[in-house]
CSV table of N, CA and C and ligand atoms in Angstrom, one decimal:
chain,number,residue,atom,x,y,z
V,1323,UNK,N,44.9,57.4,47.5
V,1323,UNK,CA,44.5,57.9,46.1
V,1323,UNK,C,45.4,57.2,45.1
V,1324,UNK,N,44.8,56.2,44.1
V,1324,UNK,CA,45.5,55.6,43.4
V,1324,UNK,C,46.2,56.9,41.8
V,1325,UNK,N,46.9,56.4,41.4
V,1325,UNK,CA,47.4,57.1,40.3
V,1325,UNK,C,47.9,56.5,39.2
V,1326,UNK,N,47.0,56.6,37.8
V,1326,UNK,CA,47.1,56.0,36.7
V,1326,UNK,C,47.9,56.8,35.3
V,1327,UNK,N,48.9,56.2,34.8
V,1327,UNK,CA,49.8,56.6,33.8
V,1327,UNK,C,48.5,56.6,32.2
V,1328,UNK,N,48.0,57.5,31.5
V,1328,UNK,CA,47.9,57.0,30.3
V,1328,UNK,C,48.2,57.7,29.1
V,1329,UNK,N,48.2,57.4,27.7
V,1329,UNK,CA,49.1,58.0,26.7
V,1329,UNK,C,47.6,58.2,25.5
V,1330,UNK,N,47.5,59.3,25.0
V,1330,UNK,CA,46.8,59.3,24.3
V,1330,UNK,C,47.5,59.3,23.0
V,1331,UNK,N,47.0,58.4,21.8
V,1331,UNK,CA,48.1,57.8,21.2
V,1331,UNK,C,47.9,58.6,19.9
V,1332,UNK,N,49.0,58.9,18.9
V,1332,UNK,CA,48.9,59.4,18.1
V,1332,UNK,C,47.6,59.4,17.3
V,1333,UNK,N,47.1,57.9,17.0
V,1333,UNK,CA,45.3,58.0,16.3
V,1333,UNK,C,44.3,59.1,17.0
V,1334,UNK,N,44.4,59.4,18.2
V,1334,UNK,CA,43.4,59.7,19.2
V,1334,UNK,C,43.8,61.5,18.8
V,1335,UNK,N,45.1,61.6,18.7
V,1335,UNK,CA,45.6,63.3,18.7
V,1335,UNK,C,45.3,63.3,17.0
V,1336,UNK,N,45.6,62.6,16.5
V,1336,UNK,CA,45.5,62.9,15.1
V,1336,UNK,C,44.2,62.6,14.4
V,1337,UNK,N,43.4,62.1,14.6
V,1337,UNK,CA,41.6,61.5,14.8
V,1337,UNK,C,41.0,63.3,15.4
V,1338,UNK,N,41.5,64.0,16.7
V,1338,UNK,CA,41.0,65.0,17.3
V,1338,UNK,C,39.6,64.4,18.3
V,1339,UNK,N,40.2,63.5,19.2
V,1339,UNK,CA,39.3,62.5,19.3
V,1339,UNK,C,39.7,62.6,21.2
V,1340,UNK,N,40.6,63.5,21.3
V,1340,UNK,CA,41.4,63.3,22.7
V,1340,UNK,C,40.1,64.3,23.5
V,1341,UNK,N,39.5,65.6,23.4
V,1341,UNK,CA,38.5,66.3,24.5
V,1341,UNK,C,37.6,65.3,24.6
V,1342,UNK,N,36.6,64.3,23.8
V,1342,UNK,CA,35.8,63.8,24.3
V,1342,UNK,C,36.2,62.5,25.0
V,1343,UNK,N,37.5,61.9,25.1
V,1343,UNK,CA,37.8,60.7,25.8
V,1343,UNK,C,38.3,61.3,27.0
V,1344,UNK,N,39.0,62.7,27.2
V,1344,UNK,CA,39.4,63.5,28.0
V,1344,UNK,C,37.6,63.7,29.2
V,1345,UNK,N,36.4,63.9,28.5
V,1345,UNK,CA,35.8,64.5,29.1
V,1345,UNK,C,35.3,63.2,29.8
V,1346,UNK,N,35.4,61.8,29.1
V,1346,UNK,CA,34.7,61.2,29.8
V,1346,UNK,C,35.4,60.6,31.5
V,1347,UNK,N,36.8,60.9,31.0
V,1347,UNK,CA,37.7,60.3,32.4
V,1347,UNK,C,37.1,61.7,33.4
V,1348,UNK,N,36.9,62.7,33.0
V,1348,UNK,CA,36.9,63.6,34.1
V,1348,UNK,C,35.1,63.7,34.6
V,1349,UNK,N,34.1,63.1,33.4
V,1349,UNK,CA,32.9,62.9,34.1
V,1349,UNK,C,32.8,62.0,34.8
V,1350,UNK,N,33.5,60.9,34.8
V,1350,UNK,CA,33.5,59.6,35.9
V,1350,UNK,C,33.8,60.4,37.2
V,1351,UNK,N,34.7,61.5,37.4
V,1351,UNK,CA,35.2,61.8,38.7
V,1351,UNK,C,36.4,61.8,38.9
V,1352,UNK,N,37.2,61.4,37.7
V,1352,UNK,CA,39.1,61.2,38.0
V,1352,UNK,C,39.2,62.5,38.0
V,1353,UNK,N,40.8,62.9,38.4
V,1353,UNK,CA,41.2,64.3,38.3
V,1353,UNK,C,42.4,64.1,38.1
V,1354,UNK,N,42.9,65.3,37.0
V,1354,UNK,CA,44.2,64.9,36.4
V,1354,UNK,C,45.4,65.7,37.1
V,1355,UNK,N,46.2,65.2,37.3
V,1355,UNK,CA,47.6,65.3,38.2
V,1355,UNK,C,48.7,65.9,37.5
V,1356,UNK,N,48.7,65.4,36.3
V,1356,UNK,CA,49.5,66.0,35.4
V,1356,UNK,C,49.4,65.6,33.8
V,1357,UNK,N,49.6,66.4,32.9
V,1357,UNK,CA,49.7,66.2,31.6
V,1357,UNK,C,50.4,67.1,30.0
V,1358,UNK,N,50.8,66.4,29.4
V,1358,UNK,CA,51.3,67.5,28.3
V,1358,UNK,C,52.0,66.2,27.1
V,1359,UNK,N,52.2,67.5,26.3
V,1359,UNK,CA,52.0,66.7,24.9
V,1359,UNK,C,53.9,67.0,24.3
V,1360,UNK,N,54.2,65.4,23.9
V,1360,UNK,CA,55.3,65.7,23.7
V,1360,UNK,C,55.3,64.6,22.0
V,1361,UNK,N,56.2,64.8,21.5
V,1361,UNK,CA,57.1,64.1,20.6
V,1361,UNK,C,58.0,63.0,21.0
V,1362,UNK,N,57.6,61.8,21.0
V,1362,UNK,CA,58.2,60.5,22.3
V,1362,UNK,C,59.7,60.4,21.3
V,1363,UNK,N,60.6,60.2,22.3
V,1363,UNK,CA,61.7,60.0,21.6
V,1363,UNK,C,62.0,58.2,21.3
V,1364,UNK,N,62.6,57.8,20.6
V,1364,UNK,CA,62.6,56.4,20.6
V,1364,UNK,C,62.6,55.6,21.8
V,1365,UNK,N,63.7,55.8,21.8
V,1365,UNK,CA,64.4,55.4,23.5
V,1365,UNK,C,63.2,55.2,24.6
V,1366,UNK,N,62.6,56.3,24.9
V,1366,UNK,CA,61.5,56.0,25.6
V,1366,UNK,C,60.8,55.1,25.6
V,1367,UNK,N,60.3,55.0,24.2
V,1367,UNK,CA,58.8,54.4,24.0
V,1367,UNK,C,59.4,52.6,23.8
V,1368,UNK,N,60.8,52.3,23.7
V,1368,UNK,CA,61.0,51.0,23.7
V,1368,UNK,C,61.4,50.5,25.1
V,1369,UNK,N,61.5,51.9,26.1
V,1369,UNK,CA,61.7,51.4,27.9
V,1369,UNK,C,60.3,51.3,27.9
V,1370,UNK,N,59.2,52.0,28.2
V,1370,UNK,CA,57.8,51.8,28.1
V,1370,UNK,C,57.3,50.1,27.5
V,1371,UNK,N,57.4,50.1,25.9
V,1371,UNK,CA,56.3,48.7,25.6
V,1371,UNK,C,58.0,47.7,25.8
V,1372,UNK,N,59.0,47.4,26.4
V,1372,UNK,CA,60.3,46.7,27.1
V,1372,UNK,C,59.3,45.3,26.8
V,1373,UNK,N,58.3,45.0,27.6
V,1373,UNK,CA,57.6,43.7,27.8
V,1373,UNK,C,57.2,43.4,26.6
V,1374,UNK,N,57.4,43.7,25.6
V,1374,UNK,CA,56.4,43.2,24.3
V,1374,UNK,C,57.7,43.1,23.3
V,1375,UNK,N,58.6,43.5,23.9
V,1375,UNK,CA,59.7,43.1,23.1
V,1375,UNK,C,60.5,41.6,22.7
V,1376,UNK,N,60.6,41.7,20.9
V,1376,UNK,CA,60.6,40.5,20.4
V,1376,UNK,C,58.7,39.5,20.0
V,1377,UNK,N,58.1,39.9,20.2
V,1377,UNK,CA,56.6,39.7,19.9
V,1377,UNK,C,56.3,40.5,18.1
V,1378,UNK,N,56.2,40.1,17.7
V,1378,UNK,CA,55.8,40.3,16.3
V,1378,UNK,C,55.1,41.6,15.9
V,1379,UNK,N,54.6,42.1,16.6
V,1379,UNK,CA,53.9,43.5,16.5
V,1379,UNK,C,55.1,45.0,17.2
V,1380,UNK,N,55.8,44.2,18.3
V,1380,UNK,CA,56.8,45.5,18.7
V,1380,UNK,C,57.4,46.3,18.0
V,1381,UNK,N,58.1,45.9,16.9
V,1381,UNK,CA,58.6,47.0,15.7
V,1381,UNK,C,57.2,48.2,15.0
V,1382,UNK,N,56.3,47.5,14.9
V,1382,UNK,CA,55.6,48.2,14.0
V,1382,UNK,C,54.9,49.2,15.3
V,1383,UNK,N,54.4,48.9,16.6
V,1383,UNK,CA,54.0,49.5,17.8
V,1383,UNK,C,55.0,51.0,18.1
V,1384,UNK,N,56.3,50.3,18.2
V,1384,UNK,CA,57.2,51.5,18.3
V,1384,UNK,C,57.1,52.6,17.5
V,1385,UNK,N,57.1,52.4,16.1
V,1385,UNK,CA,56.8,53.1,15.1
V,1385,UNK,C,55.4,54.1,14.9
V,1386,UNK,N,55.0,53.3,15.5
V,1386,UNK,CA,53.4,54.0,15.5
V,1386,UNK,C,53.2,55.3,16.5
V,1387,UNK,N,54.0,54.2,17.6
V,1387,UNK,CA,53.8,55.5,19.0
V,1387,UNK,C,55.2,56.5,18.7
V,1388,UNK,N,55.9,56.7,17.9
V,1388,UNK,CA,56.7,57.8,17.4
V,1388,UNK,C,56.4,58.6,16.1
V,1389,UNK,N,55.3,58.2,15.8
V,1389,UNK,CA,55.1,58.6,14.0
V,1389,UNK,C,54.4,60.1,14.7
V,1390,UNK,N,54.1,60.4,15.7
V,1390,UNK,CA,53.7,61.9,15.3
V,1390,UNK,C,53.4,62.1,17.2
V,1391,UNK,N,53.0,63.1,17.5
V,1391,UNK,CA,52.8,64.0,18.9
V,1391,UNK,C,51.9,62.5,19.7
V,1392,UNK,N,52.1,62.7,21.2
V,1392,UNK,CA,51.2,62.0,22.1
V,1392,UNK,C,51.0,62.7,23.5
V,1393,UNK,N,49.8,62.4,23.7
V,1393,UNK,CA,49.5,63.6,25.1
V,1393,UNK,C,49.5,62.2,26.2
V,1394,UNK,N,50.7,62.8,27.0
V,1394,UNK,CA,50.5,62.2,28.7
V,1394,UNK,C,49.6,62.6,29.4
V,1395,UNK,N,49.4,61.4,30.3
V,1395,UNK,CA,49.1,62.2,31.7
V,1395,UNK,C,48.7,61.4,32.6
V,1396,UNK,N,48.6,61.5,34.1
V,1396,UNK,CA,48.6,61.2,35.1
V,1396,UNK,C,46.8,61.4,35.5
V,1397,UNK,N,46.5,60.0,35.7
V,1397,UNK,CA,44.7,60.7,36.1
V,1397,UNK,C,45.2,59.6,37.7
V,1398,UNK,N,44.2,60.5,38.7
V,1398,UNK,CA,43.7,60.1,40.0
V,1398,UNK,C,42.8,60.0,40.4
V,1399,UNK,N,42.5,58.9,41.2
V,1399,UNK,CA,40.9,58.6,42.1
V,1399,UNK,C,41.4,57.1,42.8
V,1400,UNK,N,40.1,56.7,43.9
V,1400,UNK,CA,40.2,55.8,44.0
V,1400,UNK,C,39.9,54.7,43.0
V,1401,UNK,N,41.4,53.8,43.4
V,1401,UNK,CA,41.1,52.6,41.8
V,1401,UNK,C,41.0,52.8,40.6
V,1402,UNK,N,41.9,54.0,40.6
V,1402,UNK,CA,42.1,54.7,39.1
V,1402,UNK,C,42.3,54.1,38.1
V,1403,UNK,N,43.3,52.6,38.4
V,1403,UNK,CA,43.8,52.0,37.5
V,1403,UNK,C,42.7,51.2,36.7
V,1404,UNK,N,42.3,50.6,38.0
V,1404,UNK,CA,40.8,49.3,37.1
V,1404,UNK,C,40.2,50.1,36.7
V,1405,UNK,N,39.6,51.7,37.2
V,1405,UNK,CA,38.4,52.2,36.5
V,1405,UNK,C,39.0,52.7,34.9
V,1406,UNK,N,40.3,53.3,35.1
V,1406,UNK,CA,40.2,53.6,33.4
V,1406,UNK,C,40.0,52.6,32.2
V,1407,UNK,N,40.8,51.3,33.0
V,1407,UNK,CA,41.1,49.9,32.2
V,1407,UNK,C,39.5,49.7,31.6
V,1408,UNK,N,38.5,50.0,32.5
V,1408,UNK,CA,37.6,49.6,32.1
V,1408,UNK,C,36.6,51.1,31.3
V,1409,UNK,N,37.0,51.8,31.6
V,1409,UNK,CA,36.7,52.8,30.6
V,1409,UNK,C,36.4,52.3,29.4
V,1410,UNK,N,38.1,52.1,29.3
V,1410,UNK,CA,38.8,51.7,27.6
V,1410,UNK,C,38.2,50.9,26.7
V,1411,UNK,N,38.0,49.3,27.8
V,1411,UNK,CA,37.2,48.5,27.0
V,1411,UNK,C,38.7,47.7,26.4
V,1412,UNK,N,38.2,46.7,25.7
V,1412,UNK,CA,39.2,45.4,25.3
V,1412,UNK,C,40.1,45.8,24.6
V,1413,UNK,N,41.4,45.4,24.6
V,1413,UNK,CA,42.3,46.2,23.7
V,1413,UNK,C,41.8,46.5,21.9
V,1414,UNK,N,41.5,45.5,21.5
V,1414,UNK,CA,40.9,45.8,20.2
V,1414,UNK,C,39.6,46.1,20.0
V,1415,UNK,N,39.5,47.4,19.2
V,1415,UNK,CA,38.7,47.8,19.5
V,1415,UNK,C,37.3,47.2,18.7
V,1416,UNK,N,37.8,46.1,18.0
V,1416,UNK,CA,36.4,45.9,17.3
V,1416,UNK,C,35.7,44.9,18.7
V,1417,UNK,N,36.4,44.3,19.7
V,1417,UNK,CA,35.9,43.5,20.4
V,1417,UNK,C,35.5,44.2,22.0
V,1418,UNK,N,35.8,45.5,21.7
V,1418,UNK,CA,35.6,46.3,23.3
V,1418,UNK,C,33.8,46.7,23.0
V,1419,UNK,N,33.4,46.3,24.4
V,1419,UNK,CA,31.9,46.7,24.0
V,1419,UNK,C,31.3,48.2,23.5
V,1420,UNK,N,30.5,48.3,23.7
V,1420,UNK,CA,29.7,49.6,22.8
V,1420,UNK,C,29.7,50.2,24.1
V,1421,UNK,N,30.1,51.4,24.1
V,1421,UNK,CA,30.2,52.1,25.6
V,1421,UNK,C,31.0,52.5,26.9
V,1422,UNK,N,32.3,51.8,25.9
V,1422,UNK,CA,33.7,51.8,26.2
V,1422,UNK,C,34.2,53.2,25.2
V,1423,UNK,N,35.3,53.9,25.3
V,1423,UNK,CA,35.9,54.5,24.6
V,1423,UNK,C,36.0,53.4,23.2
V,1424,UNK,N,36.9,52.7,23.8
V,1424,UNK,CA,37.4,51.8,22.4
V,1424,UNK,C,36.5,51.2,21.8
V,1425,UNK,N,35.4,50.6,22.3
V,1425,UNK,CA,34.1,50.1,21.8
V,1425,UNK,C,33.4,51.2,20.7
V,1426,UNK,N,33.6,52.5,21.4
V,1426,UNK,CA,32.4,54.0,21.0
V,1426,UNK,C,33.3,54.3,19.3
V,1427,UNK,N,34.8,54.4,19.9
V,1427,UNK,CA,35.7,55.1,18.8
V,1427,UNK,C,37.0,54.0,17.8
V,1428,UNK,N,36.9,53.0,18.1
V,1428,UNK,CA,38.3,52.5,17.4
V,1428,UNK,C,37.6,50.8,16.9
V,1429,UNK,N,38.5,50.6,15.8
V,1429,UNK,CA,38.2,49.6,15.4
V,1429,UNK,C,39.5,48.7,15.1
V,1430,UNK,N,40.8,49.0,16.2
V,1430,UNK,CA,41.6,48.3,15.3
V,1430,UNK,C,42.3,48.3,17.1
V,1431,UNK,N,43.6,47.1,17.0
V,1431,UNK,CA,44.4,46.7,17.5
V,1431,UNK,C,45.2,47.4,18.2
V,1432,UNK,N,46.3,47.5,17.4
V,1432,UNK,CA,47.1,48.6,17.5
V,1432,UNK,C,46.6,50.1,17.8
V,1433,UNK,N,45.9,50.5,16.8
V,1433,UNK,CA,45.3,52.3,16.8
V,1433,UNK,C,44.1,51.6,17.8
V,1434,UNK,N,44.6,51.7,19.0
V,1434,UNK,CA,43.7,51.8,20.1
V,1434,UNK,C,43.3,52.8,21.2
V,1435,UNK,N,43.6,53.9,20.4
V,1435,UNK,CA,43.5,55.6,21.2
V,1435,UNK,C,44.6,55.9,22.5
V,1436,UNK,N,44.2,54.8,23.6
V,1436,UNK,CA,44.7,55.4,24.7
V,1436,UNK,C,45.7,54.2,25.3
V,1437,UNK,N,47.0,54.6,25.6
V,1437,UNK,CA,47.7,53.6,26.9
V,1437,UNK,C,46.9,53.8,28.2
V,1438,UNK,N,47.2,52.9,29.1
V,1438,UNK,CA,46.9,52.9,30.1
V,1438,UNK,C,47.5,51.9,31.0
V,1439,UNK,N,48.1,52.5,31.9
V,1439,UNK,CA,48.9,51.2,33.4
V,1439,UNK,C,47.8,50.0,33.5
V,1440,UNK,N,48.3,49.1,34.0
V,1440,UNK,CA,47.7,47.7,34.1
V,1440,UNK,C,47.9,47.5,35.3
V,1441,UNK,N,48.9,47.9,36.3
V,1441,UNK,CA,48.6,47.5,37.7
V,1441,UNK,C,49.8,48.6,38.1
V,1442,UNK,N,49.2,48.3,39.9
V,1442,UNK,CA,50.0,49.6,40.8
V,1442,UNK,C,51.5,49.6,40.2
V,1443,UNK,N,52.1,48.8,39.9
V,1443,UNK,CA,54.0,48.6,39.4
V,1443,UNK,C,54.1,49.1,38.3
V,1444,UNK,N,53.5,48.6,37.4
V,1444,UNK,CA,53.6,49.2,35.6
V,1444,UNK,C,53.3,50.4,35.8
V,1445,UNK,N,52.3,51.5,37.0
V,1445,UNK,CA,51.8,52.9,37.0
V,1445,UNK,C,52.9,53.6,37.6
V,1446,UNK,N,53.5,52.9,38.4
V,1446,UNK,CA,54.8,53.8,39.2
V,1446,UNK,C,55.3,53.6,38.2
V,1447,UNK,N,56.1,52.8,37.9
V,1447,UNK,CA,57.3,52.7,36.8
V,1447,UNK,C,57.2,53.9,35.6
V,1448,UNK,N,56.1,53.4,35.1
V,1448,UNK,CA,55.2,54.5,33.8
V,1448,UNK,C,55.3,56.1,34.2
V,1449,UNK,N,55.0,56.1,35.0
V,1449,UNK,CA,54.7,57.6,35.8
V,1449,UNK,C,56.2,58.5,35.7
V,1450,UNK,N,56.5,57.4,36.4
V,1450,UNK,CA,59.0,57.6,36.6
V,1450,UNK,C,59.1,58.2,35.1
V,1451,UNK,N,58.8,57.3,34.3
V,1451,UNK,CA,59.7,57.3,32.3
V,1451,UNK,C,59.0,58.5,32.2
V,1452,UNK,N,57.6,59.0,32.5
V,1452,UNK,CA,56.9,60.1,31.6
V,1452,UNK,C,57.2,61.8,32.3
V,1453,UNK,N,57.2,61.5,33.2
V,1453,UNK,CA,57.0,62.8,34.1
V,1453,UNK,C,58.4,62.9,35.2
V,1454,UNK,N,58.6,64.1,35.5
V,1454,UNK,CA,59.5,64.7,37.0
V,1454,UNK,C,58.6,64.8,38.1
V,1455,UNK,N,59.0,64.5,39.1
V,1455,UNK,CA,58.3,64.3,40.3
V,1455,UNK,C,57.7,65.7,40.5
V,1456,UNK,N,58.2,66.9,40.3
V,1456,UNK,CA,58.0,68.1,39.7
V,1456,UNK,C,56.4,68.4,39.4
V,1457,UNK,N,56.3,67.7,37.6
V,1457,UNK,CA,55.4,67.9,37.2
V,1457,UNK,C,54.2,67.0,37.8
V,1458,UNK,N,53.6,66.6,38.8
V,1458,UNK,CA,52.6,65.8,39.2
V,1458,UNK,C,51.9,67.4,40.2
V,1459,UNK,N,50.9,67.0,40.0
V,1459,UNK,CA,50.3,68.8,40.9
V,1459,UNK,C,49.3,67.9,42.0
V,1460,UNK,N,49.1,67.9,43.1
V,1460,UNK,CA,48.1,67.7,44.0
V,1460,UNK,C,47.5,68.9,44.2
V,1461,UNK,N,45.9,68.6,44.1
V,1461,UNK,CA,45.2,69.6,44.6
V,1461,UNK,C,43.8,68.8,44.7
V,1462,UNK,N,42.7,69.8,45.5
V,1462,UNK,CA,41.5,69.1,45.6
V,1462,UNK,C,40.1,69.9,44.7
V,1463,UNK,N,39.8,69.7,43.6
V,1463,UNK,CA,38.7,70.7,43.1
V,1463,UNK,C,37.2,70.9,43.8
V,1464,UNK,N,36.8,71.7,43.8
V,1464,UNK,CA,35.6,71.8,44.8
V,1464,UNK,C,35.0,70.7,44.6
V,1465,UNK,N,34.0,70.2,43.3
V,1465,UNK,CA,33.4,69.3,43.9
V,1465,UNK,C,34.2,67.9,44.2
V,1466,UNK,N,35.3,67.7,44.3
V,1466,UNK,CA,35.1,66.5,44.9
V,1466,UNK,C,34.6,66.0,46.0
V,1467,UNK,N,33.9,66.6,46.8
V,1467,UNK,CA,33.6,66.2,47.8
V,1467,UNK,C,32.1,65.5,47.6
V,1468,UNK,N,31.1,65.9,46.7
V,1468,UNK,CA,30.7,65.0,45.8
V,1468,UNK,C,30.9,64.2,44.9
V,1469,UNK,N,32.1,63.7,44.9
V,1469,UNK,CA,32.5,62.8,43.5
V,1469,UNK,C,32.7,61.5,44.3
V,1470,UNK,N,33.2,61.9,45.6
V,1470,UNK,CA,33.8,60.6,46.7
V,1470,UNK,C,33.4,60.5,47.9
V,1471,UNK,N,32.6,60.3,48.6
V,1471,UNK,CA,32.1,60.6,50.3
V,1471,UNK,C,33.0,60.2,51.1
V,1472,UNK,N,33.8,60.9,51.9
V,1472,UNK,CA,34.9,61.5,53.0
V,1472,UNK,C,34.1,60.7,54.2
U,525,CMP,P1,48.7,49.1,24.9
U,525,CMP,O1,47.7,49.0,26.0
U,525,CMP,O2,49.3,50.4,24.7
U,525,CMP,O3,49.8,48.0,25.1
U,525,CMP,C1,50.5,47.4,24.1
U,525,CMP,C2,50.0,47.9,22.7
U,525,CMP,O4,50.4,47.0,21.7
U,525,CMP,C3,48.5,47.8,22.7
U,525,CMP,O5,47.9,48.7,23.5
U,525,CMP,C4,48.2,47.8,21.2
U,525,CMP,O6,48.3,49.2,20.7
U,525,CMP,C5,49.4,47.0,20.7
U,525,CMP,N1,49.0,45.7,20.4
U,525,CMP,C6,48.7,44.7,21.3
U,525,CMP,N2,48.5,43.5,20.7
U,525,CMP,C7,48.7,43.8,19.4
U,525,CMP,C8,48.7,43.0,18.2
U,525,CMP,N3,48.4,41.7,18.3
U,525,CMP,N4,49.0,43.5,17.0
U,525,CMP,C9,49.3,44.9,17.0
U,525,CMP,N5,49.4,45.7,18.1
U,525,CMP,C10,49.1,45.1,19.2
């Protein structure tokens, strides 16, 4: 069972835009592992976007993702990672198709609603900065046994 890091970004909590992007990860079939809403401290969010540092947008990205609350969380399934990636749609949202989150809701670069891991390493790592080994919950909801054939 793969396990995907994503950040619902301050546009997405402050838009009130988070239950229906919420609903769609959980109508695909994912199931969430853990989640909660915090106030990112600097420090964090510049160990997080680390790789984009020095790139012309990283000061103002940092800023963005501390300007106000952001809801974590941990989604699971098989291939969690590609299937949210592709949820999301292209990072900008005027170029993510119609049918994607980012396609359906966002029109801009940066205010791109949701983070999301990019591969199995960046999701472990991600997972480590956001959460205690603690807060991740395993369980199985009834229907999955319709969501995935055993
Ligand atoms: P995310 O998937 O969180 O990863 C890095 C973030 O940087 C990205 O989503 C956008 O929010 C932002 N980003 C990427 N490219 C640009 C850009 N060219 N200008 C501004 N922000 C960007």
């Amino acid at each position: 069972m793969e396990r995907t890091l994503i950040i619902f970004k301050p546009d997405a909590v402050n838009r009130m835009l988070m239950g229906q992007i919420l609903a769609r990860f959980e109508a695909k079939g994912l199931r969430l592992a853990a989640m909660k809403l915090q106030q990112s401290p600097r420090t964090q969010v510049e160990k997080h976007y680390a790789v984009h540092h020095g790139k012309p947008f990283y000061e103002s990205l940092v800023n963005f993702m501390t300007s106000g609350p952001v809801v974590l969380a941990v989604l699971e399934g098989p291939g969690a990672i590609g299937v949210v990636r592709k949820l999301l749609g292209a990072t900008n949202g005027r170029e993510a198709e119609p049918g994607t989150i980012r396609g359906d809701f966002g029109l801009d670069q940066q205010y791109n609603l949701v983070h999301a891991s990019d591969g199995p390493d960046t999701a472990r790592t991600e997972i480590e900065l956001f959460f205690k080994p603690e807060e991740i919950v395993s369980y199985e909801r009834a229907p999955d046994r319709w969501i995935v054939r055993k």
